[in-house]
PDB file of N, CA and C in Angstrom:
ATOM      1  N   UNK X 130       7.849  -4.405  -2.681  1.00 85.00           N
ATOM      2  CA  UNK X 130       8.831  -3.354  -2.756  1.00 85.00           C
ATOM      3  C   UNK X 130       9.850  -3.574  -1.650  1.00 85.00           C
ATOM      4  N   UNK X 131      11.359  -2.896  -1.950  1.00 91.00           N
ATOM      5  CA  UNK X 131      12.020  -2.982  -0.728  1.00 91.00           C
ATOM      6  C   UNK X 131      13.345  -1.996  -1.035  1.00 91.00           C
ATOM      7  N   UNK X 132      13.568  -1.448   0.179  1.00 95.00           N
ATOM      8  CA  UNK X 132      14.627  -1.137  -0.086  1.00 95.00           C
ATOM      9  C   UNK X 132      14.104   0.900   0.780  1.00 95.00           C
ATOM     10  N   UNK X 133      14.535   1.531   0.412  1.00 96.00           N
ATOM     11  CA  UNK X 133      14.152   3.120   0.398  1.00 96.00           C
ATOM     12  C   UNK X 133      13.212   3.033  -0.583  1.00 96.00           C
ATOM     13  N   UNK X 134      12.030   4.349   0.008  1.00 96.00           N
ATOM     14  CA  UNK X 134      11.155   4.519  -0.644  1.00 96.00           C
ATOM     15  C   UNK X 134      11.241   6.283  -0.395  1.00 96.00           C
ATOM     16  N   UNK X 135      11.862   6.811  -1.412  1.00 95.00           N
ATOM     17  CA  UNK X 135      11.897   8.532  -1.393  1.00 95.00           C
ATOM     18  C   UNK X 135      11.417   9.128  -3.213  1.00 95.00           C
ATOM     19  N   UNK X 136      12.180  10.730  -2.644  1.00 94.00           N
ATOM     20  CA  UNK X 136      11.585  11.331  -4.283  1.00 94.00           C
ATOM     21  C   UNK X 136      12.267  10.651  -5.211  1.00 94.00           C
ATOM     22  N   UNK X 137      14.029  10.493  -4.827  1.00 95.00           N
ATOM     23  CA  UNK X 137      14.678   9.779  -6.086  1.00 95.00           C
ATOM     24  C   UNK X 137      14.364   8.684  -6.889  1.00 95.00           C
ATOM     25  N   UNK X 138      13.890   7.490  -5.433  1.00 96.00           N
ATOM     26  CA  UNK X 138      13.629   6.119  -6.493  1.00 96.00           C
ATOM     27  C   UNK X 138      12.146   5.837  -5.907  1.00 96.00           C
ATOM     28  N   UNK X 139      10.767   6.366  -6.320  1.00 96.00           N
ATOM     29  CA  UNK X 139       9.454   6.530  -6.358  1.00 96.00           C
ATOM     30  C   UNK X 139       9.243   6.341  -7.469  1.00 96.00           C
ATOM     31  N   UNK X 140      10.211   6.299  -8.458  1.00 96.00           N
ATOM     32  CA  UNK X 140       9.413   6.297  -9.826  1.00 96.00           C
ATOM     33  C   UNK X 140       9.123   4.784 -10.429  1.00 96.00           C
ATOM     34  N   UNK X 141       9.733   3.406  -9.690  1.00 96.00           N
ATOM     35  CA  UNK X 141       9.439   2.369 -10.204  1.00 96.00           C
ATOM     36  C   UNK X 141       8.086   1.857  -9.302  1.00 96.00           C
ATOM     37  N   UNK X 142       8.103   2.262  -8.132  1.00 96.00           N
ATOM     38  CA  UNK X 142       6.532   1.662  -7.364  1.00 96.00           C
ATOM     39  C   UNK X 142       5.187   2.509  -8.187  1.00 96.00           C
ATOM     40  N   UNK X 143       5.926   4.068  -9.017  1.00 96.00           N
ATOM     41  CA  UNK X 143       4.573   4.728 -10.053  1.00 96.00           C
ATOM     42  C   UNK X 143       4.378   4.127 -11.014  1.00 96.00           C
ATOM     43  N   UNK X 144       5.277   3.205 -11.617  1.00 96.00           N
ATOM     44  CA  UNK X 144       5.528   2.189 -12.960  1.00 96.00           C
ATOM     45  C   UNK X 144       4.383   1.125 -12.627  1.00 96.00           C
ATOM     46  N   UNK X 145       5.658   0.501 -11.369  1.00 94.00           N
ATOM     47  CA  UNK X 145       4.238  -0.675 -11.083  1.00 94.00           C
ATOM     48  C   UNK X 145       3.153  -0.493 -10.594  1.00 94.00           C
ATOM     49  N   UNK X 146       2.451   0.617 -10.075  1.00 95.00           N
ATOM     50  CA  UNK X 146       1.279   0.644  -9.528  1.00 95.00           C
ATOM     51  C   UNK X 146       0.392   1.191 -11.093  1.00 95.00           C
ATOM     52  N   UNK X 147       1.052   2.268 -11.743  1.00 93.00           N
ATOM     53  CA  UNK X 147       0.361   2.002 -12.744  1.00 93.00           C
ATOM     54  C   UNK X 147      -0.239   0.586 -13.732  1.00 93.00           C
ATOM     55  N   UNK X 148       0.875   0.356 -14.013  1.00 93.00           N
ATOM     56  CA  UNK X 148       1.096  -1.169 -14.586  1.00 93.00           C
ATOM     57  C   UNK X 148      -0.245  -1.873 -14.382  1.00 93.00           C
ATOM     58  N   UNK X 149      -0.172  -2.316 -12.877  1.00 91.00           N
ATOM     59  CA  UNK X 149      -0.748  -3.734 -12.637  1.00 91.00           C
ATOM     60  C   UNK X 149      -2.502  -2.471 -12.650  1.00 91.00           C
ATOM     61  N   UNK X 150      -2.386  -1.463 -11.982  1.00 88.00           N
ATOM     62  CA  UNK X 150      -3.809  -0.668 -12.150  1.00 88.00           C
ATOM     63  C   UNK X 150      -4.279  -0.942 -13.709  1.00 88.00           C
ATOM     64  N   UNK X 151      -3.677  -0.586 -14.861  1.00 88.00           N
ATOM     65  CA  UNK X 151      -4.265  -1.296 -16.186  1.00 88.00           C
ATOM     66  C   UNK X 151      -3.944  -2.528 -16.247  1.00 88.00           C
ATOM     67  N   UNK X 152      -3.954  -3.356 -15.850  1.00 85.00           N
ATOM     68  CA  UNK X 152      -3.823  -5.043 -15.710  1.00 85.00           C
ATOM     69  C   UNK X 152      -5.499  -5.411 -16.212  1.00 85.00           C
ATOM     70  N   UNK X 153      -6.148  -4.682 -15.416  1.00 81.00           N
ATOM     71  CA  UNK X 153      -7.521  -5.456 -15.109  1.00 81.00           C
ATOM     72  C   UNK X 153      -8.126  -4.993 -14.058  1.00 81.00           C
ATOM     73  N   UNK X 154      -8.949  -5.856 -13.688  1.00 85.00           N
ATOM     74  CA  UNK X 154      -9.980  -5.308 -12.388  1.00 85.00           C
ATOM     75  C   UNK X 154      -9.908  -5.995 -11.178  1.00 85.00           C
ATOM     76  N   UNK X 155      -8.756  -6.792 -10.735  1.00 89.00           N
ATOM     77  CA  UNK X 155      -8.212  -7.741  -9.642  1.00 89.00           C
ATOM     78  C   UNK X 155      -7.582  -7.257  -8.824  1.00 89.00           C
ATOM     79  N   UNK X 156      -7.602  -7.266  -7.743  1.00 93.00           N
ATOM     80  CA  UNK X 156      -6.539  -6.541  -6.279  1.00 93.00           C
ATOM     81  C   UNK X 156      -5.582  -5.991  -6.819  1.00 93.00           C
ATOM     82  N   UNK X 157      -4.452  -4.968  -6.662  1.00 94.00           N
ATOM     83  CA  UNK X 157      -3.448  -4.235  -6.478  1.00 94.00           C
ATOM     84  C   UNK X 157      -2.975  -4.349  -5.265  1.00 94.00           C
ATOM     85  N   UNK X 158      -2.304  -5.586  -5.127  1.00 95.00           N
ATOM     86  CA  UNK X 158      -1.680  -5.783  -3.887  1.00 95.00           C
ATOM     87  C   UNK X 158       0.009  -5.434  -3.539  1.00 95.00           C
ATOM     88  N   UNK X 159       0.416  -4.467  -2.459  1.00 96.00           N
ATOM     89  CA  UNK X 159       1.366  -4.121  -2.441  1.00 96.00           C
ATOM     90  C   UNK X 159       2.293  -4.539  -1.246  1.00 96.00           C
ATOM     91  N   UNK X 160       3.252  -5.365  -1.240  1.00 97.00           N
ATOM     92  CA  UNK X 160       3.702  -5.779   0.360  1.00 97.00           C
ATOM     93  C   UNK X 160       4.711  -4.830   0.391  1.00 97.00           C
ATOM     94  N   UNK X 161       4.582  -4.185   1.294  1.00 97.00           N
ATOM     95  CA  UNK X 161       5.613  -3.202   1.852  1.00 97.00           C
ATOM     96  C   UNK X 161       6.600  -3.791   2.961  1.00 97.00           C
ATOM     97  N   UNK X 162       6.897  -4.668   2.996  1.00 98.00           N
ATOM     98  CA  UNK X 162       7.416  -5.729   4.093  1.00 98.00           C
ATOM     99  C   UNK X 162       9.034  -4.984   4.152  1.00 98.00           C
ATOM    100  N   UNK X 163       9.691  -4.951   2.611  1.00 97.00           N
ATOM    101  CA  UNK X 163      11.071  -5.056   2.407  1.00 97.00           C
ATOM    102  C   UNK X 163      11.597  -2.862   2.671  1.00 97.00           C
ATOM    103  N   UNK X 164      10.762  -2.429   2.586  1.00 97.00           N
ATOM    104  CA  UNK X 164      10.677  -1.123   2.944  1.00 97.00           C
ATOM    105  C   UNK X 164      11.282  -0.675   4.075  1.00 97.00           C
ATOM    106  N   UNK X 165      12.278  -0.005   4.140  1.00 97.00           N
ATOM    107  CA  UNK X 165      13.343   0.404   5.369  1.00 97.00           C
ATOM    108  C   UNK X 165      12.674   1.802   5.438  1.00 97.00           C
ATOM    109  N   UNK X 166      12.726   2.698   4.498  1.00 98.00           N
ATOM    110  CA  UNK X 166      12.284   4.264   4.667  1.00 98.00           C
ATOM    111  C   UNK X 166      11.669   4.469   3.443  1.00 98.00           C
ATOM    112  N   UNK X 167      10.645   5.244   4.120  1.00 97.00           N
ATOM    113  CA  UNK X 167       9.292   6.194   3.099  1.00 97.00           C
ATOM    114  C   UNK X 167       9.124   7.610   3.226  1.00 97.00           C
ATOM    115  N   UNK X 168       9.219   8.377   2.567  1.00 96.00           N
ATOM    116  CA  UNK X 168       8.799   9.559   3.013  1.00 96.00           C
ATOM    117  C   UNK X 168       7.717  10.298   2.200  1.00 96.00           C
ATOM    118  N   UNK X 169       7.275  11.611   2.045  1.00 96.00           N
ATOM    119  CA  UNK X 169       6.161  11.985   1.754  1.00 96.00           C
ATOM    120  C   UNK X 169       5.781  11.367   0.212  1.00 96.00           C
ATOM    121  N   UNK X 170       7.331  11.883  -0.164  1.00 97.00           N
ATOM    122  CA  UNK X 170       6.640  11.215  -1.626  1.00 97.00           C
ATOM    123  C   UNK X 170       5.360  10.018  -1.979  1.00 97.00           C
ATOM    124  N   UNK X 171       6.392   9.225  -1.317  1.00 97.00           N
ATOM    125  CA  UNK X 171       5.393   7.808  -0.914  1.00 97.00           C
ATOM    126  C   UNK X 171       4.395   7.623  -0.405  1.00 97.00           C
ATOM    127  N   UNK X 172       3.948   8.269   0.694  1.00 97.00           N
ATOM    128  CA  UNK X 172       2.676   8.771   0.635  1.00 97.00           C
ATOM    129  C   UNK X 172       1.945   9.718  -0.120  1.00 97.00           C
ATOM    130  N   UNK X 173       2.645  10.191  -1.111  1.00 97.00           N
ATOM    131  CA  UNK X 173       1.591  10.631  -2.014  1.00 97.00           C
ATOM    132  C   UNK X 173       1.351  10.147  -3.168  1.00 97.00           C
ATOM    133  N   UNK X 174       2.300   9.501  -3.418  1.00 98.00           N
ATOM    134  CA  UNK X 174       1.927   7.948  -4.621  1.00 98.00           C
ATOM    135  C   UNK X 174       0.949   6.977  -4.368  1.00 98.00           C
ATOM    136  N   UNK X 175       0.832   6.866  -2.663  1.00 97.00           N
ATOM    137  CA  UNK X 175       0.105   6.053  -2.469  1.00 97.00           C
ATOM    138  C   UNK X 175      -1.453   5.858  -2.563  1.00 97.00           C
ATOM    139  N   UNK X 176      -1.565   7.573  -1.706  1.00 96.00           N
ATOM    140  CA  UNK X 176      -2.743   8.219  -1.626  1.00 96.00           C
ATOM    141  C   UNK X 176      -3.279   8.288  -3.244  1.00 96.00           C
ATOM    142  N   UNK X 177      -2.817   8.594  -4.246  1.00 96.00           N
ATOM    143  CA  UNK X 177      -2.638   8.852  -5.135  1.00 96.00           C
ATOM    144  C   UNK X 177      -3.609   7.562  -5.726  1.00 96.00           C
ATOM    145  N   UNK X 178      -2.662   6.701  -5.844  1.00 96.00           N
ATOM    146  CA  UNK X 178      -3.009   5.404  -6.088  1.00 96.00           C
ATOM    147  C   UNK X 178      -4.670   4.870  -5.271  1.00 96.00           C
ATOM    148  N   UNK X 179      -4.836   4.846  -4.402  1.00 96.00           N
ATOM    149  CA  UNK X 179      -5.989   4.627  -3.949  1.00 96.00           C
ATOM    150  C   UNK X 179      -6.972   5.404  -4.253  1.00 96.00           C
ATOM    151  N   UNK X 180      -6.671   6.475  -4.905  1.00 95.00           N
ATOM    152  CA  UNK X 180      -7.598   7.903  -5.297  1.00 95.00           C
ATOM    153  C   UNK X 180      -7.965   6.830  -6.402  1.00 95.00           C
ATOM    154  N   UNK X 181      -7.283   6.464  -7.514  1.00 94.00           N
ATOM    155  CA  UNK X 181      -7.362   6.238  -8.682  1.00 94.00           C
ATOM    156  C   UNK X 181      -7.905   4.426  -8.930  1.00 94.00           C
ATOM    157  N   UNK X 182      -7.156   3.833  -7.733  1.00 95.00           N
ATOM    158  CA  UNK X 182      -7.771   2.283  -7.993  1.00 95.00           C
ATOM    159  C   UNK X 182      -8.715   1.486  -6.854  1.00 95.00           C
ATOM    160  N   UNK X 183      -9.343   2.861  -5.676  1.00 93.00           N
ATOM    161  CA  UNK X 183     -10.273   2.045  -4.360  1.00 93.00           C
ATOM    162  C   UNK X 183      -9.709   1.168  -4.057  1.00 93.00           C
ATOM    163  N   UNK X 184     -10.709   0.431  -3.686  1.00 91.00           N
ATOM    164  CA  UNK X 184     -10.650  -0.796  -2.614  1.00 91.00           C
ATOM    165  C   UNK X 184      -9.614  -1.447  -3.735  1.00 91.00           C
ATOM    166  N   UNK X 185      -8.995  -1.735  -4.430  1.00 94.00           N
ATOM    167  CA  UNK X 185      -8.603  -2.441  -5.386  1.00 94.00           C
ATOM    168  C   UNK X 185      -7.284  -2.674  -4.994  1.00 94.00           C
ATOM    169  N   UNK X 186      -6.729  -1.018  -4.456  1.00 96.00           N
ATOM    170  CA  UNK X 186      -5.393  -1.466  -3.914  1.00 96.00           C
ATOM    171  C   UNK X 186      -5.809  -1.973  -2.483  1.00 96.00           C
ATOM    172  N   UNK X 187      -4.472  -2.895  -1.642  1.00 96.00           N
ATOM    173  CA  UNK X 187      -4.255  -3.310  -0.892  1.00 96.00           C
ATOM    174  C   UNK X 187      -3.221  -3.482  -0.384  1.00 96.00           C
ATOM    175  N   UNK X 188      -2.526  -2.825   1.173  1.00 97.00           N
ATOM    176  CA  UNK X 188      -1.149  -2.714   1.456  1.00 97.00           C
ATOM    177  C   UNK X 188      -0.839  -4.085   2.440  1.00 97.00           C
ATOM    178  N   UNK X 189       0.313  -4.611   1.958  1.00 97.00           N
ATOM    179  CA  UNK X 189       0.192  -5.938   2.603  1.00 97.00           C
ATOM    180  C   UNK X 189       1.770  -6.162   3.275  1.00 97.00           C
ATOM    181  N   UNK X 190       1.842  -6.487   4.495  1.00 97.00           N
ATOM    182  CA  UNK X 190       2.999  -6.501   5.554  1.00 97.00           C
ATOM    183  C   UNK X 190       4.289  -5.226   5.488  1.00 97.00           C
ATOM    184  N   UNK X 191       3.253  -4.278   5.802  1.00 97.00           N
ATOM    185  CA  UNK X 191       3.965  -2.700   5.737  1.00 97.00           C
ATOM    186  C   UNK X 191       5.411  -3.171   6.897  1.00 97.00           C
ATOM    187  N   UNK X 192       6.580  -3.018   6.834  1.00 98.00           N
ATOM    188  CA  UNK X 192       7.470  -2.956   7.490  1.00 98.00           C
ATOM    189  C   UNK X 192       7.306  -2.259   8.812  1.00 98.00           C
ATOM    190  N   UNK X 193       8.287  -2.327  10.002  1.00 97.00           N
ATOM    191  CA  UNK X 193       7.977  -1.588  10.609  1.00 97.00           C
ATOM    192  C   UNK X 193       7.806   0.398  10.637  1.00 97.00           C
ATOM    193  N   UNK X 194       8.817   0.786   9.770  1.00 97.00           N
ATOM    194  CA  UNK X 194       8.957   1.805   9.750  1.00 97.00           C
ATOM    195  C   UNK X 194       7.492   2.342   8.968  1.00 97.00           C
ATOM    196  N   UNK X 195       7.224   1.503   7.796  1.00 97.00           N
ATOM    197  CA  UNK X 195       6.099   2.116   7.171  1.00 97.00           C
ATOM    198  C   UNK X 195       4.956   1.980   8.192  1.00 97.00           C
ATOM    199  N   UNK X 196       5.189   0.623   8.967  1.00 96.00           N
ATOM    200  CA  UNK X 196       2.994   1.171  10.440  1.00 96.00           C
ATOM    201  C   UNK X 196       3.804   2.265  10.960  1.00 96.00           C
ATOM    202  N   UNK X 197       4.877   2.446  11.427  1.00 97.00           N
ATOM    203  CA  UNK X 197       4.987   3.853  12.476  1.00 97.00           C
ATOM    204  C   UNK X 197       4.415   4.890  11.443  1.00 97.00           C
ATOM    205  N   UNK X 198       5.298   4.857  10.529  1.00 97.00           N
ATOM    206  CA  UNK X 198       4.882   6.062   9.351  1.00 97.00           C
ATOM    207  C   UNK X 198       3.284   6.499   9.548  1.00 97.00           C
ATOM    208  N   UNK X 199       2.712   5.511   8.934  1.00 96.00           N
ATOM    209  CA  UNK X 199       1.156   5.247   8.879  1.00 96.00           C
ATOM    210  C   UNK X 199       0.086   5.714  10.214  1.00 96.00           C
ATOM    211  N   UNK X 200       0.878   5.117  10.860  1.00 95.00           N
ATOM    212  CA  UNK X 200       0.681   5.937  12.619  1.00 95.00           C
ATOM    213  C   UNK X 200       0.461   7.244  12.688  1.00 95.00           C
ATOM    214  N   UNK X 201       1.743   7.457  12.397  1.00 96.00           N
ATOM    215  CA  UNK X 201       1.801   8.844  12.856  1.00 96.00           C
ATOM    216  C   UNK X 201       0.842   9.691  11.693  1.00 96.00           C
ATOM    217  N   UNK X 202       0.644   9.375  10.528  1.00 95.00           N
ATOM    218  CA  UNK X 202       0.156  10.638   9.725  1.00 95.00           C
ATOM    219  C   UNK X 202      -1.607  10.128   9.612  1.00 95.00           C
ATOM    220  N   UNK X 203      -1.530   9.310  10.284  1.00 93.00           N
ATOM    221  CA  UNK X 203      -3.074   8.361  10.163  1.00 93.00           C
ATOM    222  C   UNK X 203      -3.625   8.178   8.598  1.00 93.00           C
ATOM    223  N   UNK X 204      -2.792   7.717   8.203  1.00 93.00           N
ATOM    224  CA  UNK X 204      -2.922   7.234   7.411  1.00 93.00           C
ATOM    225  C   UNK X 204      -3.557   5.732   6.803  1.00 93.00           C
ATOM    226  N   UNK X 205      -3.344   4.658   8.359  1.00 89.00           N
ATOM    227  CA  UNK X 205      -4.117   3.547   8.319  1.00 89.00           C
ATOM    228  C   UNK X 205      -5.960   3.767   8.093  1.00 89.00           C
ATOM    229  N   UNK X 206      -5.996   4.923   8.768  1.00 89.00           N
ATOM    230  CA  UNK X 206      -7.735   5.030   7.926  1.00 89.00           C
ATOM    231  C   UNK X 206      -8.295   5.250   6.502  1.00 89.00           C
ATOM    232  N   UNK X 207      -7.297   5.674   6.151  1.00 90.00           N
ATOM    233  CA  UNK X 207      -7.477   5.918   4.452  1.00 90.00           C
ATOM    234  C   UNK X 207      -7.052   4.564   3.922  1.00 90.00           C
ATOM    235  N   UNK X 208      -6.017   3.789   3.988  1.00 92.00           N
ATOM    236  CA  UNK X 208      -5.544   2.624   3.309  1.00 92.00           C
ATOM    237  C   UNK X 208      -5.849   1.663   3.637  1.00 92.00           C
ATOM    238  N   UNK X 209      -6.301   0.360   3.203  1.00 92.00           N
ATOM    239  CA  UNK X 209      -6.318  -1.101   3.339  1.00 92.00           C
ATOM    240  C   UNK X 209      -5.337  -1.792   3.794  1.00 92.00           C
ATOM    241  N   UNK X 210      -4.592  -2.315   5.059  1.00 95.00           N
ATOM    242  CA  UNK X 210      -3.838  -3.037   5.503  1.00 95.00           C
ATOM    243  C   UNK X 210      -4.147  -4.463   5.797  1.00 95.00           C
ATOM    244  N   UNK X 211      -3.050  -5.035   5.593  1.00 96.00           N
ATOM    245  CA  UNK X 211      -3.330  -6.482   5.878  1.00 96.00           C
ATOM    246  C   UNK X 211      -2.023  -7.244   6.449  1.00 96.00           C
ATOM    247  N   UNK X 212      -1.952  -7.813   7.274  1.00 94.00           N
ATOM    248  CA  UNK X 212      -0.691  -8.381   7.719  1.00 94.00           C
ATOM    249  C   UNK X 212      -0.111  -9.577   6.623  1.00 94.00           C
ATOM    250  N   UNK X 213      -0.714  -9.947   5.897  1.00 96.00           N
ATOM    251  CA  UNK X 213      -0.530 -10.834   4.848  1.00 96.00           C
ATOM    252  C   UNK X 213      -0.955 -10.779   3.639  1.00 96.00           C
ATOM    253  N   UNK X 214       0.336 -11.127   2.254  1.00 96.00           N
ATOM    254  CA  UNK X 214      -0.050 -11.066   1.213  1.00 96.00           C
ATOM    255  C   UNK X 214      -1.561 -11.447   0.998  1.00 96.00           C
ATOM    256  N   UNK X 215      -1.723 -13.039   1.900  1.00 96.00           N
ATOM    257  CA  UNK X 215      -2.560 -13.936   1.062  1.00 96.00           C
ATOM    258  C   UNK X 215      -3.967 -13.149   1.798  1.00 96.00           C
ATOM    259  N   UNK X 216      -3.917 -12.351   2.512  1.00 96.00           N
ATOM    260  CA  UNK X 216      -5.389 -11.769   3.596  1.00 96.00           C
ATOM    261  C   UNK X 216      -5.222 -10.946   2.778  1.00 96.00           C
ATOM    262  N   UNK X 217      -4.667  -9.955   2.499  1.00 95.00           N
ATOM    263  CA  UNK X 217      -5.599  -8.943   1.292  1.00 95.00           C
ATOM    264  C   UNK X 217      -5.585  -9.759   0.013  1.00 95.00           C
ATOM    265  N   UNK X 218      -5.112 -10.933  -0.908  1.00 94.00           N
ATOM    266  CA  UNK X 218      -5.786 -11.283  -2.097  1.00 94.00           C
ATOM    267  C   UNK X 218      -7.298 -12.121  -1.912  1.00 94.00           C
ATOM    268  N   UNK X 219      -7.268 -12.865  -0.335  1.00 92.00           N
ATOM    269  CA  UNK X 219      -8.487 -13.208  -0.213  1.00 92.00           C
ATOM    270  C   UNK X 219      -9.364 -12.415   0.329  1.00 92.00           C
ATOM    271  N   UNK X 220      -9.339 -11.669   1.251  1.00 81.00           N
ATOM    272  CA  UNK X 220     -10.404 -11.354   2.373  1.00 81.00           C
ATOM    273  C   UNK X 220     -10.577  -9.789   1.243  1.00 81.00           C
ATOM    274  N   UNK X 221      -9.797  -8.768   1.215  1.00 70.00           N
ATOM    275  CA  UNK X 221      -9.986  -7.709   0.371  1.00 70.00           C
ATOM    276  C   UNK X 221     -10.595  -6.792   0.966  1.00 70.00           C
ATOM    277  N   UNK X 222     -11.234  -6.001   0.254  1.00 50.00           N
ATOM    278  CA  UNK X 222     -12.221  -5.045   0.372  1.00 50.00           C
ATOM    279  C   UNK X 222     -13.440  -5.018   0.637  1.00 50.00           C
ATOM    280  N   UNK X 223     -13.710  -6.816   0.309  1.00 54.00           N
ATOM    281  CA  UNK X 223     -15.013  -6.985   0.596  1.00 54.00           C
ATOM    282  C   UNK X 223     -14.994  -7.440   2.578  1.00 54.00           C
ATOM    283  N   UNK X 224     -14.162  -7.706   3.016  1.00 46.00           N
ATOM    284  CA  UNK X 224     -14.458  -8.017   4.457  1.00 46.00           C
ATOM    285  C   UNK X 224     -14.212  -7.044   5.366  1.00 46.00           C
ATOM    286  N   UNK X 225     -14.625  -5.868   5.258  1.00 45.00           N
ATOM    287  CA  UNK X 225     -14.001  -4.693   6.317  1.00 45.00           C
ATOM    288  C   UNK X 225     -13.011  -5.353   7.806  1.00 45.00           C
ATOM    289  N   UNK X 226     -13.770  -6.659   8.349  1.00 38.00           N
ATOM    290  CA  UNK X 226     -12.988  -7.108   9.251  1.00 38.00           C
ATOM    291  C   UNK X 226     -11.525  -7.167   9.326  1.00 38.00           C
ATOM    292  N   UNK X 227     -11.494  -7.332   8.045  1.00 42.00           N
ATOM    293  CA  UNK X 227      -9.798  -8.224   8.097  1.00 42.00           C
ATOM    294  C   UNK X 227      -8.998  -6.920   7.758  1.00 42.00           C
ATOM    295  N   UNK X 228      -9.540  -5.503   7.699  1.00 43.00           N
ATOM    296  CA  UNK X 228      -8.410  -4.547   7.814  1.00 43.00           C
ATOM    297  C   UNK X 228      -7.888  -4.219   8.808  1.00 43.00           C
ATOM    298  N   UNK X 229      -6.640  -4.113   8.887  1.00 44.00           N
ATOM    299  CA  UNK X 229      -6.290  -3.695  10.682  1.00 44.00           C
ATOM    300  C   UNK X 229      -6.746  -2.666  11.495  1.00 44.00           C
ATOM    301  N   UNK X 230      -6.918  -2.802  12.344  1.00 39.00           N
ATOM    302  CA  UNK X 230      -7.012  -1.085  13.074  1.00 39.00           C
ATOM    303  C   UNK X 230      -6.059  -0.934  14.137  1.00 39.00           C
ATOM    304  N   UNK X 231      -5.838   0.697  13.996  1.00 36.00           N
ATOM    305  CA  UNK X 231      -4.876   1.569  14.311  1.00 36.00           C
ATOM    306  C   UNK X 231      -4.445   0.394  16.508  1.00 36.00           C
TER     307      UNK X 231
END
């Protein structure tokens, strides 16, 4: 994803997170890298999303604004982070190690 992440344009990251969630049973990996601003919405798509697909999703090189975000609402304990695409398609859910901490 990139760009703003608010109420107006939330509705294509609900497309694709739906989407790839009926894909199958393989990671839901999301790089938040290109992400300038998020606001609640987005965290509640997100939350949302992890309600609905577990360990399955995976947030991968959150921008800076999204770790402050994440920071501040502690939100890194609820979500799967990974500094790299390729560390959450390999390491996942199954290596608790390789999630970041706060």
């Amino acid at each position: 994803m990139s760009g703003d992440l608010d109420l107006e344009s939330i509705a294509p990251l609900v497309t694709a997170l739906a989407e790839a969630g009926g894909a199958g049973e393989g990671p839901v990996v999301l790089d938040l890298s290109g992400v300038g601003f998020a606001d609640s919405s987005t965290v509640n798509v997100l939350l949302r999303a992890h309600s609905e697909l577990g360990p399955r999703l995976r947030i991968a090189r959150p921008s800076a604004f999204v770790e402050r975000l994440f920071d501040v609402i502690g939100l890194r304990q609820a979500l799967p982070v990974y500094d790299t695409v390729e560390d959450a398609l390999v390491r996942g859910s199954s290596d608790p190690a390789a999630v970041r901490e706060p």
